[in-house]
Tab-separated table of C-alpha atoms in Angstrom:
chain	number	residue	atom	x	y	z
A	1	UNK	CA	19.072	3.092	-13.397
A	2	UNK	CA	16.367	5.171	-11.709
A	3	UNK	CA	13.486	2.816	-12.412
A	4	UNK	CA	14.281	-0.133	-10.215
A	5	UNK	CA	14.743	-2.626	-13.039
A	6	UNK	CA	17.380	-2.228	-15.730
A	7	UNK	CA	16.550	-2.142	-19.384
A	8	UNK	CA	18.570	-4.841	-21.147
A	9	UNK	CA	21.312	-3.786	-23.545
A	10	UNK	CA	21.099	-5.229	-27.038
A	11	UNK	CA	24.858	-5.359	-27.242
A	12	UNK	CA	24.925	-7.720	-24.266
A	13	UNK	CA	22.282	-9.926	-25.843
A	14	UNK	CA	24.293	-10.357	-29.076
A	15	UNK	CA	27.552	-10.945	-27.280
A	16	UNK	CA	26.749	-14.526	-26.321
A	17	UNK	CA	25.811	-16.507	-29.445
A	18	UNK	CA	28.302	-19.308	-28.809
A	19	UNK	CA	26.727	-20.335	-25.526
A	20	UNK	CA	23.314	-20.650	-27.156
A	21	UNK	CA	24.877	-22.676	-29.993
A	22	UNK	CA	26.506	-25.130	-27.600
A	23	UNK	CA	23.263	-25.550	-25.649
A	24	UNK	CA	21.382	-26.146	-28.889
A	25	UNK	CA	23.961	-28.726	-29.978
A	26	UNK	CA	23.552	-30.615	-26.707
A	27	UNK	CA	19.785	-30.708	-27.152
A	28	UNK	CA	20.102	-32.066	-30.689
A	29	UNK	CA	22.508	-34.764	-29.525
A	30	UNK	CA	20.197	-35.923	-26.755
A	31	UNK	CA	17.171	-35.971	-29.051
A	32	UNK	CA	19.068	-37.993	-31.680
A	33	UNK	CA	20.154	-40.545	-29.111
A	34	UNK	CA	16.603	-40.915	-27.826
A	35	UNK	CA	15.174	-41.548	-31.314
A	36	UNK	CA	17.999	-43.458	-32.989
A	37	UNK	CA	19.793	-45.342	-30.222
A	38	UNK	CA	20.920	-48.931	-30.760
A	39	UNK	CA	18.059	-51.429	-30.380
A	40	UNK	CA	18.112	-53.649	-27.297
A	41	UNK	CA	15.794	-55.626	-25.054
A	42	UNK	CA	15.527	-52.763	-22.559
A	43	UNK	CA	14.679	-50.165	-25.203
A	44	UNK	CA	11.069	-49.918	-24.015
A	45	UNK	CA	12.234	-49.433	-20.431
A	46	UNK	CA	14.563	-46.600	-21.501
A	47	UNK	CA	11.745	-44.966	-23.431
A	48	UNK	CA	9.445	-45.270	-20.424
A	49	UNK	CA	12.047	-43.666	-18.152
A	50	UNK	CA	12.615	-40.900	-20.700
A	51	UNK	CA	8.871	-40.250	-20.844
A	52	UNK	CA	8.664	-40.098	-17.062
A	53	UNK	CA	11.576	-37.630	-16.934
A	54	UNK	CA	9.971	-35.426	-19.584
A	55	UNK	CA	6.668	-35.503	-17.696
A	56	UNK	CA	8.385	-34.543	-14.432
A	57	UNK	CA	10.181	-31.641	-16.127
A	58	UNK	CA	6.900	-30.489	-17.640
A	59	UNK	CA	5.197	-30.494	-14.240
A	60	UNK	CA	8.114	-28.585	-12.703
A	61	UNK	CA	7.943	-25.989	-15.491
A	62	UNK	CA	4.198	-25.565	-15.017
A	63	UNK	CA	4.716	-25.234	-11.261
A	64	UNK	CA	7.333	-22.531	-11.804
A	65	UNK	CA	5.016	-20.662	-14.172
A	66	UNK	CA	2.226	-20.779	-11.589
A	67	UNK	CA	4.370	-19.053	-8.971
A	68	UNK	CA	4.227	-15.301	-8.521
A	69	UNK	CA	6.901	-13.496	-10.604
A	70	UNK	CA	8.580	-12.425	-7.357
A	71	UNK	CA	9.114	-16.091	-6.476
A	72	UNK	CA	6.140	-16.418	-4.160
A	73	UNK	CA	8.256	-16.536	-0.996
A	74	UNK	CA	9.147	-19.757	0.798
A	75	UNK	CA	5.799	-21.339	-0.046
A	76	UNK	CA	6.006	-20.573	-3.765
A	77	UNK	CA	2.681	-18.727	-3.728
A	78	UNK	CA	0.771	-17.954	-6.885
A	79	UNK	CA	0.380	-14.380	-8.097
A	80	UNK	CA	-3.230	-14.289	-6.856
A	81	UNK	CA	-2.094	-15.267	-3.351
A	82	UNK	CA	0.994	-13.061	-3.308
A	83	UNK	CA	1.511	-9.722	-5.091
A	84	UNK	CA	-1.900	-9.258	-6.707
A	85	UNK	CA	-3.504	-7.708	-3.605
A	86	UNK	CA	-0.823	-5.017	-3.576
A	87	UNK	CA	-1.266	-4.277	-7.275
A	88	UNK	CA	-5.045	-4.108	-6.801
A	89	UNK	CA	-4.663	-1.538	-4.012
A	90	UNK	CA	-6.005	-3.811	-1.261
A	91	UNK	CA	-2.748	-3.590	0.714
A	92	UNK	CA	0.579	-1.732	0.742
A	93	UNK	CA	4.009	-3.298	1.460
A	94	UNK	CA	5.146	-2.746	5.036
A	95	UNK	CA	8.876	-3.163	4.373
A	96	UNK	CA	11.397	-2.431	1.569
A	97	UNK	CA	11.960	-6.066	0.557
A	98	UNK	CA	8.247	-6.717	0.074
A	99	UNK	CA	8.011	-3.476	-1.891
A	100	UNK	CA	10.916	-4.587	-4.083
A	101	UNK	CA	9.213	-7.909	-4.787
A	102	UNK	CA	5.871	-6.307	-5.633
A	103	UNK	CA	7.537	-3.817	-7.975
A	104	UNK	CA	9.356	-6.633	-9.776
A	105	UNK	CA	6.058	-8.501	-10.174
A	106	UNK	CA	4.486	-5.294	-11.452
A	107	UNK	CA	7.064	-5.100	-14.238
A	108	UNK	CA	6.517	-8.783	-15.028
A	109	UNK	CA	2.717	-8.352	-15.082
A	110	UNK	CA	2.642	-5.011	-16.882
A	111	UNK	CA	1.322	-3.069	-13.873
A	112	UNK	CA	2.964	0.230	-14.760
A	113	UNK	CA	0.719	2.392	-12.588
A	114	UNK	CA	1.821	0.453	-9.503
A	115	UNK	CA	5.466	1.122	-10.351
A	116	UNK	CA	4.729	4.841	-10.607
A	117	UNK	CA	2.646	4.807	-7.417
A	118	UNK	CA	5.478	3.221	-5.413
A	119	UNK	CA	8.186	5.579	-6.714
A	120	UNK	CA	9.474	8.184	-4.241
A	121	UNK	CA	8.897	11.901	-4.970
A	122	UNK	CA	12.702	12.353	-4.909
A	123	UNK	CA	13.119	10.127	-7.976
A	124	UNK	CA	14.319	12.374	-10.856
A	125	UNK	CA	12.246	10.609	-13.522
A	126	UNK	CA	9.076	10.929	-11.486
A	127	UNK	CA	9.700	14.623	-10.920
A	128	UNK	CA	10.945	15.701	-14.339
A	129	UNK	CA	10.601	12.818	-16.806
A	130	UNK	CA	13.266	11.505	-19.176
A	131	UNK	CA	15.289	14.253	-20.860
A	132	UNK	CA	17.747	14.601	-23.719
A	133	UNK	CA	21.185	16.162	-23.187
A	134	UNK	CA	19.685	19.506	-24.142
A	135	UNK	CA	17.069	19.213	-21.405
A	136	UNK	CA	14.091	18.424	-23.625
A	137	UNK	CA	11.551	16.133	-21.931
A	138	UNK	CA	10.967	13.129	-24.199
A	139	UNK	CA	9.078	10.740	-21.923
A	140	UNK	CA	7.412	10.358	-18.550
A	141	UNK	CA	8.102	7.625	-16.014
A	142	UNK	CA	4.672	6.120	-16.686
A	143	UNK	CA	5.283	5.864	-20.454
A	144	UNK	CA	8.791	4.532	-19.897
A	145	UNK	CA	7.580	1.790	-17.558
A	146	UNK	CA	4.752	0.829	-19.909
A	147	UNK	CA	7.188	0.449	-22.818
A	148	UNK	CA	9.562	-1.663	-20.722
A	149	UNK	CA	6.764	-3.974	-19.565
A	150	UNK	CA	5.755	-4.637	-23.175
A	151	UNK	CA	9.253	-5.360	-24.463
A	152	UNK	CA	10.880	-7.316	-21.634
A	153	UNK	CA	10.030	-10.556	-19.824
A	154	UNK	CA	11.303	-10.541	-16.221
A	155	UNK	CA	11.854	-13.626	-14.042
A	156	UNK	CA	14.061	-15.372	-11.422
A	157	UNK	CA	14.226	-12.568	-8.863
A	158	UNK	CA	16.741	-13.170	-6.061
A	159	UNK	CA	17.043	-10.760	-3.118
A	160	UNK	CA	20.641	-10.892	-1.892
A	161	UNK	CA	20.968	-7.867	0.401
A	162	UNK	CA	18.852	-5.757	2.746
A	163	UNK	CA	20.658	-3.171	4.877
A	164	UNK	CA	19.795	0.077	6.608
A	165	UNK	CA	20.797	3.230	4.744
A	166	UNK	CA	21.799	6.697	5.966
A	167	UNK	CA	18.351	8.209	5.573
A	168	UNK	CA	17.446	11.772	4.707
A	169	UNK	CA	16.165	14.088	7.413
A	170	UNK	CA	13.444	12.265	9.335
A	171	UNK	CA	13.016	9.668	6.587
A	172	UNK	CA	14.249	6.112	7.054
A	173	UNK	CA	16.203	4.425	4.294
A	174	UNK	CA	17.043	0.860	3.222
A	175	UNK	CA	19.255	-0.579	0.491
A	176	UNK	CA	18.004	-3.736	-1.218
A	177	UNK	CA	20.326	-5.678	-3.518
A	178	UNK	CA	18.859	-8.144	-5.994
A	179	UNK	CA	19.576	-10.157	-9.122
A	180	UNK	CA	17.192	-11.195	-11.869
A	181	UNK	CA	16.988	-12.530	-15.409
A	182	UNK	CA	15.142	-11.182	-18.412
A	183	UNK	CA	14.639	-11.538	-22.148
A	184	UNK	CA	13.718	-8.904	-24.717
A	185	UNK	CA	10.508	-9.920	-26.498
A	186	UNK	CA	7.914	-8.507	-28.837
A	187	UNK	CA	10.095	-6.203	-30.903
A	188	UNK	CA	9.084	-6.126	-34.547
A	189	UNK	CA	11.515	-8.116	-36.659
A	190	UNK	CA	13.135	-9.844	-33.671
A	191	UNK	CA	12.483	-13.136	-31.940
A	192	UNK	CA	12.963	-13.448	-28.185
A	193	UNK	CA	16.600	-12.563	-27.506
A	194	UNK	CA	19.028	-14.592	-25.347
A	195	UNK	CA	18.665	-14.543	-21.593
A	196	UNK	CA	20.335	-11.662	-19.767
A	197	UNK	CA	21.385	-11.486	-16.135
A	198	UNK	CA	21.277	-8.223	-14.197
A	199	UNK	CA	22.018	-6.978	-10.695
A	200	UNK	CA	20.966	-3.797	-8.914
A	201	UNK	CA	21.261	-2.094	-5.560
A	202	UNK	CA	18.075	-0.091	-4.962
A	203	UNK	CA	17.461	2.649	-2.436
A	204	UNK	CA	14.099	2.800	-0.664
A	205	UNK	CA	13.060	5.712	1.550
A	206	UNK	CA	10.027	6.496	3.653
A	207	UNK	CA	7.640	9.305	2.846
A	208	UNK	CA	4.115	10.306	3.854
A	209	UNK	CA	1.130	9.244	1.753
A	210	UNK	CA	-2.103	11.191	1.215
A	211	UNK	CA	-3.565	9.783	4.441
A	212	UNK	CA	-0.595	10.848	6.542
A	213	UNK	CA	0.858	7.344	6.849
A	214	UNK	CA	4.569	6.608	6.617
A	215	UNK	CA	5.205	4.364	3.592
A	216	UNK	CA	8.246	2.989	1.775
A	217	UNK	CA	8.943	4.017	-1.824
A	218	UNK	CA	11.671	3.417	-4.409
A	219	UNK	CA	14.168	6.273	-4.873
A	220	UNK	CA	16.828	5.038	-7.316
A	221	UNK	CA	19.134	2.147	-8.146
A	222	UNK	CA	22.749	1.388	-9.052
A	223	UNK	CA	23.024	-1.101	-11.911
A	224	UNK	CA	25.536	-3.935	-11.706
A	225	UNK	CA	25.888	-3.669	-7.930
A	226	UNK	CA	24.344	-5.596	-5.040
């Protein structure tokens, strides 16, 4: 909950086999009808329409894949035209929502260092690392983010809330609520698991960077809330 994007729970992923089965059954039915439907004079026309529909869906899928993981804004920009410049260090987000989007894209693109760079000094994991109940440090934020990027595919980000927070001292604060989808991938012995839906309310707070500039950074997040 302190990293800005939730790790999926395997229990949740296994709790929905029926839905996947029904979806699979629908696909098989449609495919069977397309191949083995009753013969008629307009069979070629139906096949042509089916081919056109499949082609249109393929183009739409490719278009979606070309967009930046954050959604690319209203214009559906590509990653190169959207979040890449922030990840490359050529620019820094000027507001919390843009920062949220670039962090999400960083998880999707495996840019762990950017996630660490944009985490506020007040974040417990950044300060102390992940600990066991006995207080033993077992991981750092950087290692944790890297592992998450390798095991999870993130997509369909939707920002649903952006409100001013209470702040802390002279620092400004904003709360950004968002929803997203993900799938666990790449684990040995497992195929890609069913789609999961998550929601989070993240806190962003200003701090001063090495050049004395005021910048926004991620503090923490509440899972399941927006």
